[in-house]
């Protein structure tokens, strides 16, 4: 009996020590003391076994002992197994900084660290800009006119964007820019997402490109010349990295700059002769200055001994002789400016290298260092903005559209996509705003930028598809009245640019995170490179402690024992505890996958993607929890919070399951499954009651709908284009009065109290009024209401030959 008790207490004590990552000394203490009790009280065999365990812990755990015999052996094994990190990869790994992503990787996230990123919101100036300038700009857009009739933004809108500084949001005030916070940039782009061409046109110059590169690396002369001109739109920039041969693998670019002497402004100077071919370059057709990435060579040793200087970035004015620029590509759905740039023997001075000649060969480092911030903001904000409009449009349409005598919003089949749209929009808003907030605190979120870019643009794809589905034929039919169809068809642009989603999900999120965010791996690799045994010992045994800690926490919390303490209310706390639990499981599985597959994990992209999915879903859930914690919740929001968190946790556990199903080492997979999910999966898709609640809320004039569609263009001012969102909002406000009247009239009709030929709602209103069923003011109200409903349900039609660009080839079938 005592034997059994001692074993149980020893195991519990070890798990307790491991959970706290308390180190070898307490573990040794537990085993030694229990061993002594065993020996003294007659359980001699168990006592001796416990002492042997204590000796093993001492040999492996105490630094002075293990450094002599264990660490050198581990070092040799690690040296053999560790993946080789190329120079390009190292540059990417070292770029940016680590914040909440690192906490998740540690398996022991400290929530207070997330809450310490306080959110002060927008400044007065930023708020006024979002409220006014963005509404004016949005009010100048009609998707059909821009996409089909003009294939461009209207000239007055270009003028307005330049005048109001939209292109200089990231440029400091001293250079004439707006110097907006990351949160404000995001809010602007979200509002402008009402039109994808507008969003991209404003987003790109404020993202990775000449502006940001100049700010960070430009010489004073370059900054003083270009930044004021970029801020007020005198210069329109573009950035050319991609070419026919180099897409995702951008560093393989074959474009070259050869150091040589040449003529510039009538003088012979030292410069670069550039030959390049770039494609898909946004804003290129109208750009006045081109940022160009190329490989720089100095074959004649004019600058020094190095012949291959590496990737370099330069700024080249459009009118430089030899530049072939101005043609357009036709991106699917959206006619934003995009085209090829070619150049043959274009001679430029060395001073046009961004940062001057000293920055020759530093181009790739410059690009990846700048990538994180822009990638966190532009496309994720576009996705979040589209989510806001999708909620507004889909909720509005499904309430006013009646079939089978019911608003389609009340049909469960439609409620499902409506709730999904709301949840995706809700998560996207939280993720993008909270991550932007960390940027405002000085973080350069490298891994979160990959998470946000790929996850939120996938949300965008889902939201647009769901919104299209619930609109039926209303948004399938293109024309000036269609507010959704063009955005839907333009969606692949967001999926592909700034790191195509397949590559980002499969290669970058976990691949980069595993080394960049891991608390120990970077130190281990550095110790290996420096041949530093002491540093390696510290890192590898810290790492081992973390593995044991994660295993103990994941297992015990998986059994429901010892939930982590979290600083949240009763709605958010259970989800935060689950994020902590799954983070421990993730930390364990990440280490196990790296240890078992070594450098082979790089090629096992499907496994890497699933680990990336776990991390992504935990990251998004964390942002949601913080957002919930910081903001005042409104009626029905708790349902949306439950729905969203459950969806994310369900997806995280799904990714775990698929990982366990596919890990090649089956024994390891089964062990991990038993430790990480000891009682199986806990999370299922959200229950239907949440779906119904959310769908009703977003399709009525509710506080939740207003919250989700905040900061959209939702006003209709004189001189502006038609605003369907404003019209839906007005209809939903009226529908509280219209709905009972409609039902009263419909009931009277079905009971034969109104003429059978009154088939249209308008005819029934007249008949009901004539029959004294409704008052005159109700009749006036309903006539206006039904007229507006019919107008919002209407679609465009065109002349027979309207779509043919070559009218001569039109066949008039019936003549
Ligand atoms: C409309 C538009 C605007 C753009 N604007 C600019 C711009 O302003 N400046 C600029 O320089 N570039 C721009 N680009 C280029 C854009 O960044 C590239 O399209 C993108 O990097 C992907 O390259 P690719 O299209 O050649 O795809 P490819 O590299 O040919 O990839 C094809 C597919 O393979 C996948 N893939 C590739 N490698 C891997 C991997 N290792 N693991 C898993 N999957 C992988 C990709 O995810 C993709 O799905 C733009 C592109 C478009 C379409």
mmCIF file with all atom_site columns, N, CA, C and O in Angstrom, residues 14 17 21-29 31 52-71 74 537-545 548:
data_model
loop_
_atom_site.group_PDB
_atom_site.id
_atom_site.type_symbol
_atom_site.label_atom_id
_atom_site.label_alt_id
_atom_site.label_comp_id
_atom_site.label_asym_id
_atom_site.label_entity_id
_atom_site.label_seq_id
_atom_site.pdbx_PDB_ins_code
_atom_site.Cartn_x
_atom_site.Cartn_y
_atom_site.Cartn_z
_atom_site.occupancy
_atom_site.B_iso_or_equiv
_atom_site.pdbx_formal_charge
_atom_site.auth_seq_id
_atom_site.auth_comp_id
_atom_site.auth_asym_id
_atom_site.auth_atom_id
_atom_site.pdbx_PDB_model_num
ATOM 1   N N  . UNK A 1 14  ? 6.225  15.168 -9.397  1.00 0.00 ? 14  UNK A N  1
ATOM 2   C CA . UNK A 1 14  ? 7.004  15.468 -10.605 1.00 0.00 ? 14  UNK A CA 1
ATOM 3   C C  . UNK A 1 14  ? 6.184  16.297 -11.596 1.00 0.00 ? 14  UNK A C  1
ATOM 4   O O  . UNK A 1 14  ? 6.678  17.254 -12.186 1.00 0.00 ? 14  UNK A O  1
ATOM 5   N N  . UNK A 1 17  ? 6.063  19.797 -10.420 1.00 0.00 ? 17  UNK A N  1
ATOM 6   C CA . UNK A 1 17  ? 7.324  20.511 -10.698 1.00 0.00 ? 17  UNK A CA 1
ATOM 7   C C  . UNK A 1 17  ? 7.426  20.834 -12.193 1.00 0.00 ? 17  UNK A C  1
ATOM 8   O O  . UNK A 1 17  ? 7.795  21.935 -12.585 1.00 0.00 ? 17  UNK A O  1
ATOM 9   N N  . UNK A 1 21  ? 7.677  24.370 -14.521 1.00 0.00 ? 21  UNK A N  1
ATOM 10  C CA . UNK A 1 21  ? 9.037  24.451 -15.085 1.00 0.00 ? 21  UNK A CA 1
ATOM 11  C C  . UNK A 1 21  ? 9.992  24.906 -13.994 1.00 0.00 ? 21  UNK A C  1
ATOM 12  O O  . UNK A 1 21  ? 10.791 25.824 -14.162 1.00 0.00 ? 21  UNK A O  1
ATOM 13  N N  . UNK A 1 22  ? 9.861  24.238 -12.806 1.00 0.00 ? 22  UNK A N  1
ATOM 14  C CA . UNK A 1 22  ? 10.603 24.702 -11.632 1.00 0.00 ? 22  UNK A CA 1
ATOM 15  C C  . UNK A 1 22  ? 12.065 24.258 -11.631 1.00 0.00 ? 22  UNK A C  1
ATOM 16  O O  . UNK A 1 22  ? 12.855 24.717 -10.821 1.00 0.00 ? 22  UNK A O  1
ATOM 17  N N  . UNK A 1 23  ? 12.433 23.335 -12.519 1.00 0.00 ? 23  UNK A N  1
ATOM 18  C CA . UNK A 1 23  ? 13.846 22.958 -12.625 1.00 0.00 ? 23  UNK A CA 1
ATOM 19  C C  . UNK A 1 23  ? 14.157 21.647 -11.922 1.00 0.00 ? 23  UNK A C  1
ATOM 20  O O  . UNK A 1 23  ? 13.296 21.007 -11.311 1.00 0.00 ? 23  UNK A O  1
ATOM 21  N N  . UNK A 1 24  ? 15.451 21.255 -12.017 1.00 0.00 ? 24  UNK A N  1
ATOM 22  C CA . UNK A 1 24  ? 15.861 19.928 -11.556 1.00 0.00 ? 24  UNK A CA 1
ATOM 23  C C  . UNK A 1 24  ? 15.888 19.817 -10.034 1.00 0.00 ? 24  UNK A C  1
ATOM 24  O O  . UNK A 1 24  ? 15.566 18.760 -9.478  1.00 0.00 ? 24  UNK A O  1
ATOM 25  N N  . UNK A 1 25  ? 16.241 20.922 -9.365  1.00 0.00 ? 25  UNK A N  1
ATOM 26  C CA . UNK A 1 25  ? 16.434 20.839 -7.911  1.00 0.00 ? 25  UNK A CA 1
ATOM 27  C C  . UNK A 1 25  ? 15.156 20.421 -7.177  1.00 0.00 ? 25  UNK A C  1
ATOM 28  O O  . UNK A 1 25  ? 15.192 19.473 -6.370  1.00 0.00 ? 25  UNK A O  1
ATOM 29  N N  . UNK A 1 26  ? 14.007 21.073 -7.431  1.00 0.00 ? 26  UNK A N  1
ATOM 30  C CA . UNK A 1 26  ? 12.770 20.616 -6.757  1.00 0.00 ? 26  UNK A CA 1
ATOM 31  C C  . UNK A 1 26  ? 12.409 19.181 -7.127  1.00 0.00 ? 26  UNK A C  1
ATOM 32  O O  . UNK A 1 26  ? 11.959 18.416 -6.258  1.00 0.00 ? 26  UNK A O  1
ATOM 33  N N  . UNK A 1 27  ? 12.648 18.772 -8.373  1.00 0.00 ? 27  UNK A N  1
ATOM 34  C CA . UNK A 1 27  ? 12.324 17.390 -8.778  1.00 0.00 ? 27  UNK A CA 1
ATOM 35  C C  . UNK A 1 27  ? 13.189 16.421 -7.986  1.00 0.00 ? 27  UNK A C  1
ATOM 36  O O  . UNK A 1 27  ? 12.711 15.392 -7.474  1.00 0.00 ? 27  UNK A O  1
ATOM 37  N N  . UNK A 1 28  ? 14.443 16.787 -7.913  1.00 0.00 ? 28  UNK A N  1
ATOM 38  C CA . UNK A 1 28  ? 15.379 15.954 -7.158  1.00 0.00 ? 28  UNK A CA 1
ATOM 39  C C  . UNK A 1 28  ? 14.938 15.860 -5.696  1.00 0.00 ? 28  UNK A C  1
ATOM 40  O O  . UNK A 1 28  ? 14.947 14.783 -5.087  1.00 0.00 ? 28  UNK A O  1
ATOM 41  N N  . UNK A 1 29  ? 14.507 16.996 -5.139  1.00 0.00 ? 29  UNK A N  1
ATOM 42  C CA . UNK A 1 29  ? 14.059 17.049 -3.749  1.00 0.00 ? 29  UNK A CA 1
ATOM 43  C C  . UNK A 1 29  ? 12.873 16.116 -3.532  1.00 0.00 ? 29  UNK A C  1
ATOM 44  O O  . UNK A 1 29  ? 12.858 15.331 -2.573  1.00 0.00 ? 29  UNK A O  1
ATOM 45  N N  . UNK A 1 31  ? 11.962 13.448 -5.233  1.00 0.00 ? 31  UNK A N  1
ATOM 46  C CA . UNK A 1 31  ? 12.344 12.037 -5.326  1.00 0.00 ? 31  UNK A CA 1
ATOM 47  C C  . UNK A 1 31  ? 13.185 11.605 -4.124  1.00 0.00 ? 31  UNK A C  1
ATOM 48  O O  . UNK A 1 31  ? 12.990 10.506 -3.557  1.00 0.00 ? 31  UNK A O  1
ATOM 49  N N  . UNK A 1 52  ? 17.336 6.287  -7.121  1.00 0.00 ? 52  UNK A N  1
ATOM 50  C CA . UNK A 1 52  ? 17.993 6.155  -8.434  1.00 0.00 ? 52  UNK A CA 1
ATOM 51  C C  . UNK A 1 52  ? 17.466 7.225  -9.401  1.00 0.00 ? 52  UNK A C  1
ATOM 52  O O  . UNK A 1 52  ? 18.207 7.833  -10.166 1.00 0.00 ? 52  UNK A O  1
ATOM 53  N N  . UNK A 1 53  ? 16.142 7.427  -9.329  1.00 0.00 ? 53  UNK A N  1
ATOM 54  C CA . UNK A 1 53  ? 15.531 8.483  -10.145 1.00 0.00 ? 53  UNK A CA 1
ATOM 55  C C  . UNK A 1 53  ? 16.132 9.828  -9.804  1.00 0.00 ? 53  UNK A C  1
ATOM 56  O O  . UNK A 1 53  ? 16.455 10.631 -10.689 1.00 0.00 ? 53  UNK A O  1
ATOM 57  N N  . UNK A 1 54  ? 16.314 10.072 -8.489  1.00 0.00 ? 54  UNK A N  1
ATOM 58  C CA . UNK A 1 54  ? 16.889 11.359 -8.063  1.00 0.00 ? 54  UNK A CA 1
ATOM 59  C C  . UNK A 1 54  ? 18.302 11.506 -8.613  1.00 0.00 ? 54  UNK A C  1
ATOM 60  O O  . UNK A 1 54  ? 18.700 12.583 -9.070  1.00 0.00 ? 54  UNK A O  1
ATOM 61  N N  . UNK A 1 55  ? 19.060 10.388 -8.611  1.00 0.00 ? 55  UNK A N  1
ATOM 62  C CA . UNK A 1 55  ? 20.436 10.452 -9.134  1.00 0.00 ? 55  UNK A CA 1
ATOM 63  C C  . UNK A 1 55  ? 20.424 10.773 -10.620 1.00 0.00 ? 55  UNK A C  1
ATOM 64  O O  . UNK A 1 55  ? 21.233 11.579 -11.109 1.00 0.00 ? 55  UNK A O  1
ATOM 65  N N  . UNK A 1 56  ? 19.490 10.172 -11.357 1.00 0.00 ? 56  UNK A N  1
ATOM 66  C CA . UNK A 1 56  ? 19.401 10.445 -12.803 1.00 0.00 ? 56  UNK A CA 1
ATOM 67  C C  . UNK A 1 56  ? 19.055 11.904 -13.048 1.00 0.00 ? 56  UNK A C  1
ATOM 68  O O  . UNK A 1 56  ? 19.623 12.568 -13.925 1.00 0.00 ? 56  UNK A O  1
ATOM 69  N N  . UNK A 1 57  ? 18.112 12.425 -12.259 1.00 0.00 ? 57  UNK A N  1
ATOM 70  C CA . UNK A 1 57  ? 17.731 13.844 -12.407 1.00 0.00 ? 57  UNK A CA 1
ATOM 71  C C  . UNK A 1 57  ? 18.942 14.725 -12.121 1.00 0.00 ? 57  UNK A C  1
ATOM 72  O O  . UNK A 1 57  ? 19.216 15.700 -12.822 1.00 0.00 ? 57  UNK A O  1
ATOM 73  N N  . UNK A 1 58  ? 19.697 14.350 -11.066 1.00 0.00 ? 58  UNK A N  1
ATOM 74  C CA . UNK A 1 58  ? 20.871 15.163 -10.715 1.00 0.00 ? 58  UNK A CA 1
ATOM 75  C C  . UNK A 1 58  ? 21.885 15.160 -11.858 1.00 0.00 ? 58  UNK A C  1
ATOM 76  O O  . UNK A 1 58  ? 22.422 16.200 -12.240 1.00 0.00 ? 58  UNK A O  1
ATOM 77  N N  . UNK A 1 59  ? 22.095 13.972 -12.447 1.00 0.00 ? 59  UNK A N  1
ATOM 78  C CA . UNK A 1 59  ? 23.100 13.862 -13.517 1.00 0.00 ? 59  UNK A CA 1
ATOM 79  C C  . UNK A 1 59  ? 22.692 14.655 -14.753 1.00 0.00 ? 59  UNK A C  1
ATOM 80  O O  . UNK A 1 59  ? 23.516 15.262 -15.420 1.00 0.00 ? 59  UNK A O  1
ATOM 81  N N  . UNK A 1 60  ? 21.405 14.645 -15.062 1.00 0.00 ? 60  UNK A N  1
ATOM 82  C CA . UNK A 1 60  ? 20.944 15.343 -16.280 1.00 0.00 ? 60  UNK A CA 1
ATOM 83  C C  . UNK A 1 60  ? 20.547 16.783 -15.993 1.00 0.00 ? 60  UNK A C  1
ATOM 84  O O  . UNK A 1 60  ? 20.599 17.637 -16.867 1.00 0.00 ? 60  UNK A O  1
ATOM 85  N N  . UNK A 1 61  ? 20.135 17.032 -14.770 1.00 0.00 ? 61  UNK A N  1
ATOM 86  C CA . UNK A 1 61  ? 19.531 18.338 -14.513 1.00 0.00 ? 61  UNK A CA 1
ATOM 87  C C  . UNK A 1 61  ? 20.459 19.349 -13.891 1.00 0.00 ? 61  UNK A C  1
ATOM 88  O O  . UNK A 1 61  ? 20.272 20.552 -14.073 1.00 0.00 ? 61  UNK A O  1
ATOM 89  N N  . UNK A 1 62  ? 21.453 18.896 -13.160 1.00 0.00 ? 62  UNK A N  1
ATOM 90  C CA . UNK A 1 62  ? 22.307 19.870 -12.496 1.00 0.00 ? 62  UNK A CA 1
ATOM 91  C C  . UNK A 1 62  ? 23.452 20.287 -13.423 1.00 0.00 ? 62  UNK A C  1
ATOM 92  O O  . UNK A 1 62  ? 24.232 19.444 -13.878 1.00 0.00 ? 62  UNK A O  1
ATOM 93  N N  . UNK A 1 63  ? 23.532 21.578 -13.721 1.00 0.00 ? 63  UNK A N  1
ATOM 94  C CA . UNK A 1 63  ? 24.468 22.047 -14.753 1.00 0.00 ? 63  UNK A CA 1
ATOM 95  C C  . UNK A 1 63  ? 25.898 21.585 -14.543 1.00 0.00 ? 63  UNK A C  1
ATOM 96  O O  . UNK A 1 63  ? 26.557 21.144 -15.480 1.00 0.00 ? 63  UNK A O  1
ATOM 97  N N  . UNK A 1 64  ? 26.397 21.640 -13.315 1.00 0.00 ? 64  UNK A N  1
ATOM 98  C CA . UNK A 1 64  ? 27.805 21.284 -13.104 1.00 0.00 ? 64  UNK A CA 1
ATOM 99  C C  . UNK A 1 64  ? 28.081 19.829 -13.474 1.00 0.00 ? 64  UNK A C  1
ATOM 100 O O  . UNK A 1 64  ? 29.150 19.500 -13.973 1.00 0.00 ? 64  UNK A O  1
ATOM 101 N N  . UNK A 1 65  ? 27.107 18.956 -13.215 1.00 0.00 ? 65  UNK A N  1
ATOM 102 C CA . UNK A 1 65  ? 27.300 17.537 -13.551 1.00 0.00 ? 65  UNK A CA 1
ATOM 103 C C  . UNK A 1 65  ? 27.151 17.277 -15.055 1.00 0.00 ? 65  UNK A C  1
ATOM 104 O O  . UNK A 1 65  ? 27.989 16.658 -15.690 1.00 0.00 ? 65  UNK A O  1
ATOM 105 N N  . UNK A 1 66  ? 26.035 17.774 -15.587 1.00 0.00 ? 66  UNK A N  1
ATOM 106 C CA . UNK A 1 66  ? 25.708 17.391 -16.969 1.00 0.00 ? 66  UNK A CA 1
ATOM 107 C C  . UNK A 1 66  ? 26.659 18.012 -17.998 1.00 0.00 ? 66  UNK A C  1
ATOM 108 O O  . UNK A 1 66  ? 26.868 17.479 -19.075 1.00 0.00 ? 66  UNK A O  1
ATOM 109 N N  . UNK A 1 67  ? 27.219 19.214 -17.668 1.00 0.00 ? 67  UNK A N  1
ATOM 110 C CA . UNK A 1 67  ? 28.065 19.883 -18.652 1.00 0.00 ? 67  UNK A CA 1
ATOM 111 C C  . UNK A 1 67  ? 29.296 19.045 -19.004 1.00 0.00 ? 67  UNK A C  1
ATOM 112 O O  . UNK A 1 67  ? 29.878 19.209 -20.055 1.00 0.00 ? 67  UNK A O  1
ATOM 113 N N  . UNK A 1 68  ? 29.662 18.165 -18.059 1.00 0.00 ? 68  UNK A N  1
ATOM 114 C CA . UNK A 1 68  ? 30.857 17.363 -18.316 1.00 0.00 ? 68  UNK A CA 1
ATOM 115 C C  . UNK A 1 68  ? 30.590 16.206 -19.265 1.00 0.00 ? 68  UNK A C  1
ATOM 116 O O  . UNK A 1 68  ? 31.361 15.924 -20.152 1.00 0.00 ? 68  UNK A O  1
ATOM 117 N N  . UNK A 1 69  ? 29.462 15.548 -19.101 1.00 0.00 ? 69  UNK A N  1
ATOM 118 C CA . UNK A 1 69  ? 29.272 14.318 -19.895 1.00 0.00 ? 69  UNK A CA 1
ATOM 119 C C  . UNK A 1 69  ? 28.126 14.387 -20.890 1.00 0.00 ? 69  UNK A C  1
ATOM 120 O O  . UNK A 1 69  ? 28.194 13.842 -21.984 1.00 0.00 ? 69  UNK A O  1
ATOM 121 N N  . UNK A 1 70  ? 27.046 15.122 -20.540 1.00 0.00 ? 70  UNK A N  1
ATOM 122 C CA . UNK A 1 70  ? 25.868 15.059 -21.407 1.00 0.00 ? 70  UNK A CA 1
ATOM 123 C C  . UNK A 1 70  ? 25.868 16.137 -22.496 1.00 0.00 ? 70  UNK A C  1
ATOM 124 O O  . UNK A 1 70  ? 25.621 15.855 -23.682 1.00 0.00 ? 70  UNK A O  1
ATOM 125 N N  . UNK A 1 71  ? 26.176 17.378 -22.095 1.00 0.00 ? 71  UNK A N  1
ATOM 126 C CA . UNK A 1 71  ? 26.046 18.492 -23.040 1.00 0.00 ? 71  UNK A CA 1
ATOM 127 C C  . UNK A 1 71  ? 26.906 18.299 -24.300 1.00 0.00 ? 71  UNK A C  1
ATOM 128 O O  . UNK A 1 71  ? 26.402 18.502 -25.415 1.00 0.00 ? 71  UNK A O  1
ATOM 129 N N  . UNK A 1 74  ? 25.156 15.943 -26.634 1.00 0.00 ? 74  UNK A N  1
ATOM 130 C CA . UNK A 1 74  ? 23.961 16.554 -27.238 1.00 0.00 ? 74  UNK A CA 1
ATOM 131 C C  . UNK A 1 74  ? 24.360 17.580 -28.300 1.00 0.00 ? 74  UNK A C  1
ATOM 132 O O  . UNK A 1 74  ? 23.733 17.698 -29.354 1.00 0.00 ? 74  UNK A O  1
ATOM 133 N N  . UNK A 1 537 ? 24.297 24.679 -23.615 1.00 0.00 ? 537 UNK A N  1
ATOM 134 C CA . UNK A 1 537 ? 23.793 23.960 -22.433 1.00 0.00 ? 537 UNK A CA 1
ATOM 135 C C  . UNK A 1 537 ? 22.602 24.710 -21.832 1.00 0.00 ? 537 UNK A C  1
ATOM 136 O O  . UNK A 1 537 ? 21.558 24.129 -21.526 1.00 0.00 ? 537 UNK A O  1
ATOM 137 N N  . UNK A 1 538 ? 22.752 26.036 -21.706 1.00 0.00 ? 538 UNK A N  1
ATOM 138 C CA . UNK A 1 538 ? 21.683 26.847 -21.104 1.00 0.00 ? 538 UNK A CA 1
ATOM 139 C C  . UNK A 1 538 ? 20.414 26.738 -21.959 1.00 0.00 ? 538 UNK A C  1
ATOM 140 O O  . UNK A 1 538 ? 19.309 26.528 -21.444 1.00 0.00 ? 538 UNK A O  1
ATOM 141 N N  . UNK A 1 539 ? 20.609 26.875 -23.280 1.00 0.00 ? 539 UNK A N  1
ATOM 142 C CA . UNK A 1 539 ? 19.439 26.875 -24.164 1.00 0.00 ? 539 UNK A CA 1
ATOM 143 C C  . UNK A 1 539 ? 18.782 25.491 -24.208 1.00 0.00 ? 539 UNK A C  1
ATOM 144 O O  . UNK A 1 539 ? 17.564 25.372 -24.062 1.00 0.00 ? 539 UNK A O  1
ATOM 145 N N  . UNK A 1 540 ? 19.579 24.458 -24.369 1.00 0.00 ? 540 UNK A N  1
ATOM 146 C CA . UNK A 1 540 ? 18.997 23.123 -24.604 1.00 0.00 ? 540 UNK A CA 1
ATOM 147 C C  . UNK A 1 540 ? 18.289 22.605 -23.345 1.00 0.00 ? 540 UNK A C  1
ATOM 148 O O  . UNK A 1 540 ? 17.240 21.967 -23.430 1.00 0.00 ? 540 UNK A O  1
ATOM 149 N N  . UNK A 1 541 ? 18.842 22.937 -22.150 1.00 0.00 ? 541 UNK A N  1
ATOM 150 C CA . UNK A 1 541 ? 18.165 22.433 -20.949 1.00 0.00 ? 541 UNK A CA 1
ATOM 151 C C  . UNK A 1 541 ? 16.989 23.320 -20.547 1.00 0.00 ? 541 UNK A C  1
ATOM 152 O O  . UNK A 1 541 ? 16.025 22.835 -19.958 1.00 0.00 ? 541 UNK A O  1
ATOM 153 N N  . UNK A 1 542 ? 17.072 24.589 -20.894 1.00 0.00 ? 542 UNK A N  1
ATOM 154 C CA . UNK A 1 542 ? 15.873 25.436 -20.753 1.00 0.00 ? 542 UNK A CA 1
ATOM 155 C C  . UNK A 1 542 ? 14.769 24.876 -21.641 1.00 0.00 ? 542 UNK A C  1
ATOM 156 O O  . UNK A 1 542 ? 13.598 24.775 -21.258 1.00 0.00 ? 542 UNK A O  1
ATOM 157 N N  . UNK A 1 543 ? 15.179 24.493 -22.832 1.00 0.00 ? 543 UNK A N  1
ATOM 158 C CA . UNK A 1 543 ? 14.266 23.922 -23.817 1.00 0.00 ? 543 UNK A CA 1
ATOM 159 C C  . UNK A 1 543 ? 13.649 22.619 -23.286 1.00 0.00 ? 543 UNK A C  1
ATOM 160 O O  . UNK A 1 543 ? 12.431 22.407 -23.374 1.00 0.00 ? 543 UNK A O  1
ATOM 161 N N  . UNK A 1 544 ? 14.498 21.787 -22.693 1.00 0.00 ? 544 UNK A N  1
ATOM 162 C CA . UNK A 1 544 ? 13.989 20.509 -22.162 1.00 0.00 ? 544 UNK A CA 1
ATOM 163 C C  . UNK A 1 544 ? 12.961 20.756 -21.064 1.00 0.00 ? 544 UNK A C  1
ATOM 164 O O  . UNK A 1 544 ? 11.904 20.116 -21.010 1.00 0.00 ? 544 UNK A O  1
ATOM 165 N N  . UNK A 1 545 ? 13.265 21.733 -20.207 1.00 0.00 ? 545 UNK A N  1
ATOM 166 C CA . UNK A 1 545 ? 12.310 22.084 -19.152 1.00 0.00 ? 545 UNK A CA 1
ATOM 167 C C  . UNK A 1 545 ? 10.984 22.514 -19.745 1.00 0.00 ? 545 UNK A C  1
ATOM 168 O O  . UNK A 1 545 ? 9.903  22.155 -19.249 1.00 0.00 ? 545 UNK A O  1
ATOM 169 N N  . UNK A 1 548 ? 9.021  19.407 -20.997 1.00 0.00 ? 548 UNK A N  1
ATOM 170 C CA . UNK A 1 548 ? 8.366  18.695 -19.899 1.00 0.00 ? 548 UNK A CA 1
ATOM 171 C C  . UNK A 1 548 ? 7.199  19.518 -19.345 1.00 0.00 ? 548 UNK A C  1
ATOM 172 O O  . UNK A 1 548 ? 6.141  18.990 -19.026 1.00 0.00 ? 548 UNK A O  1
#
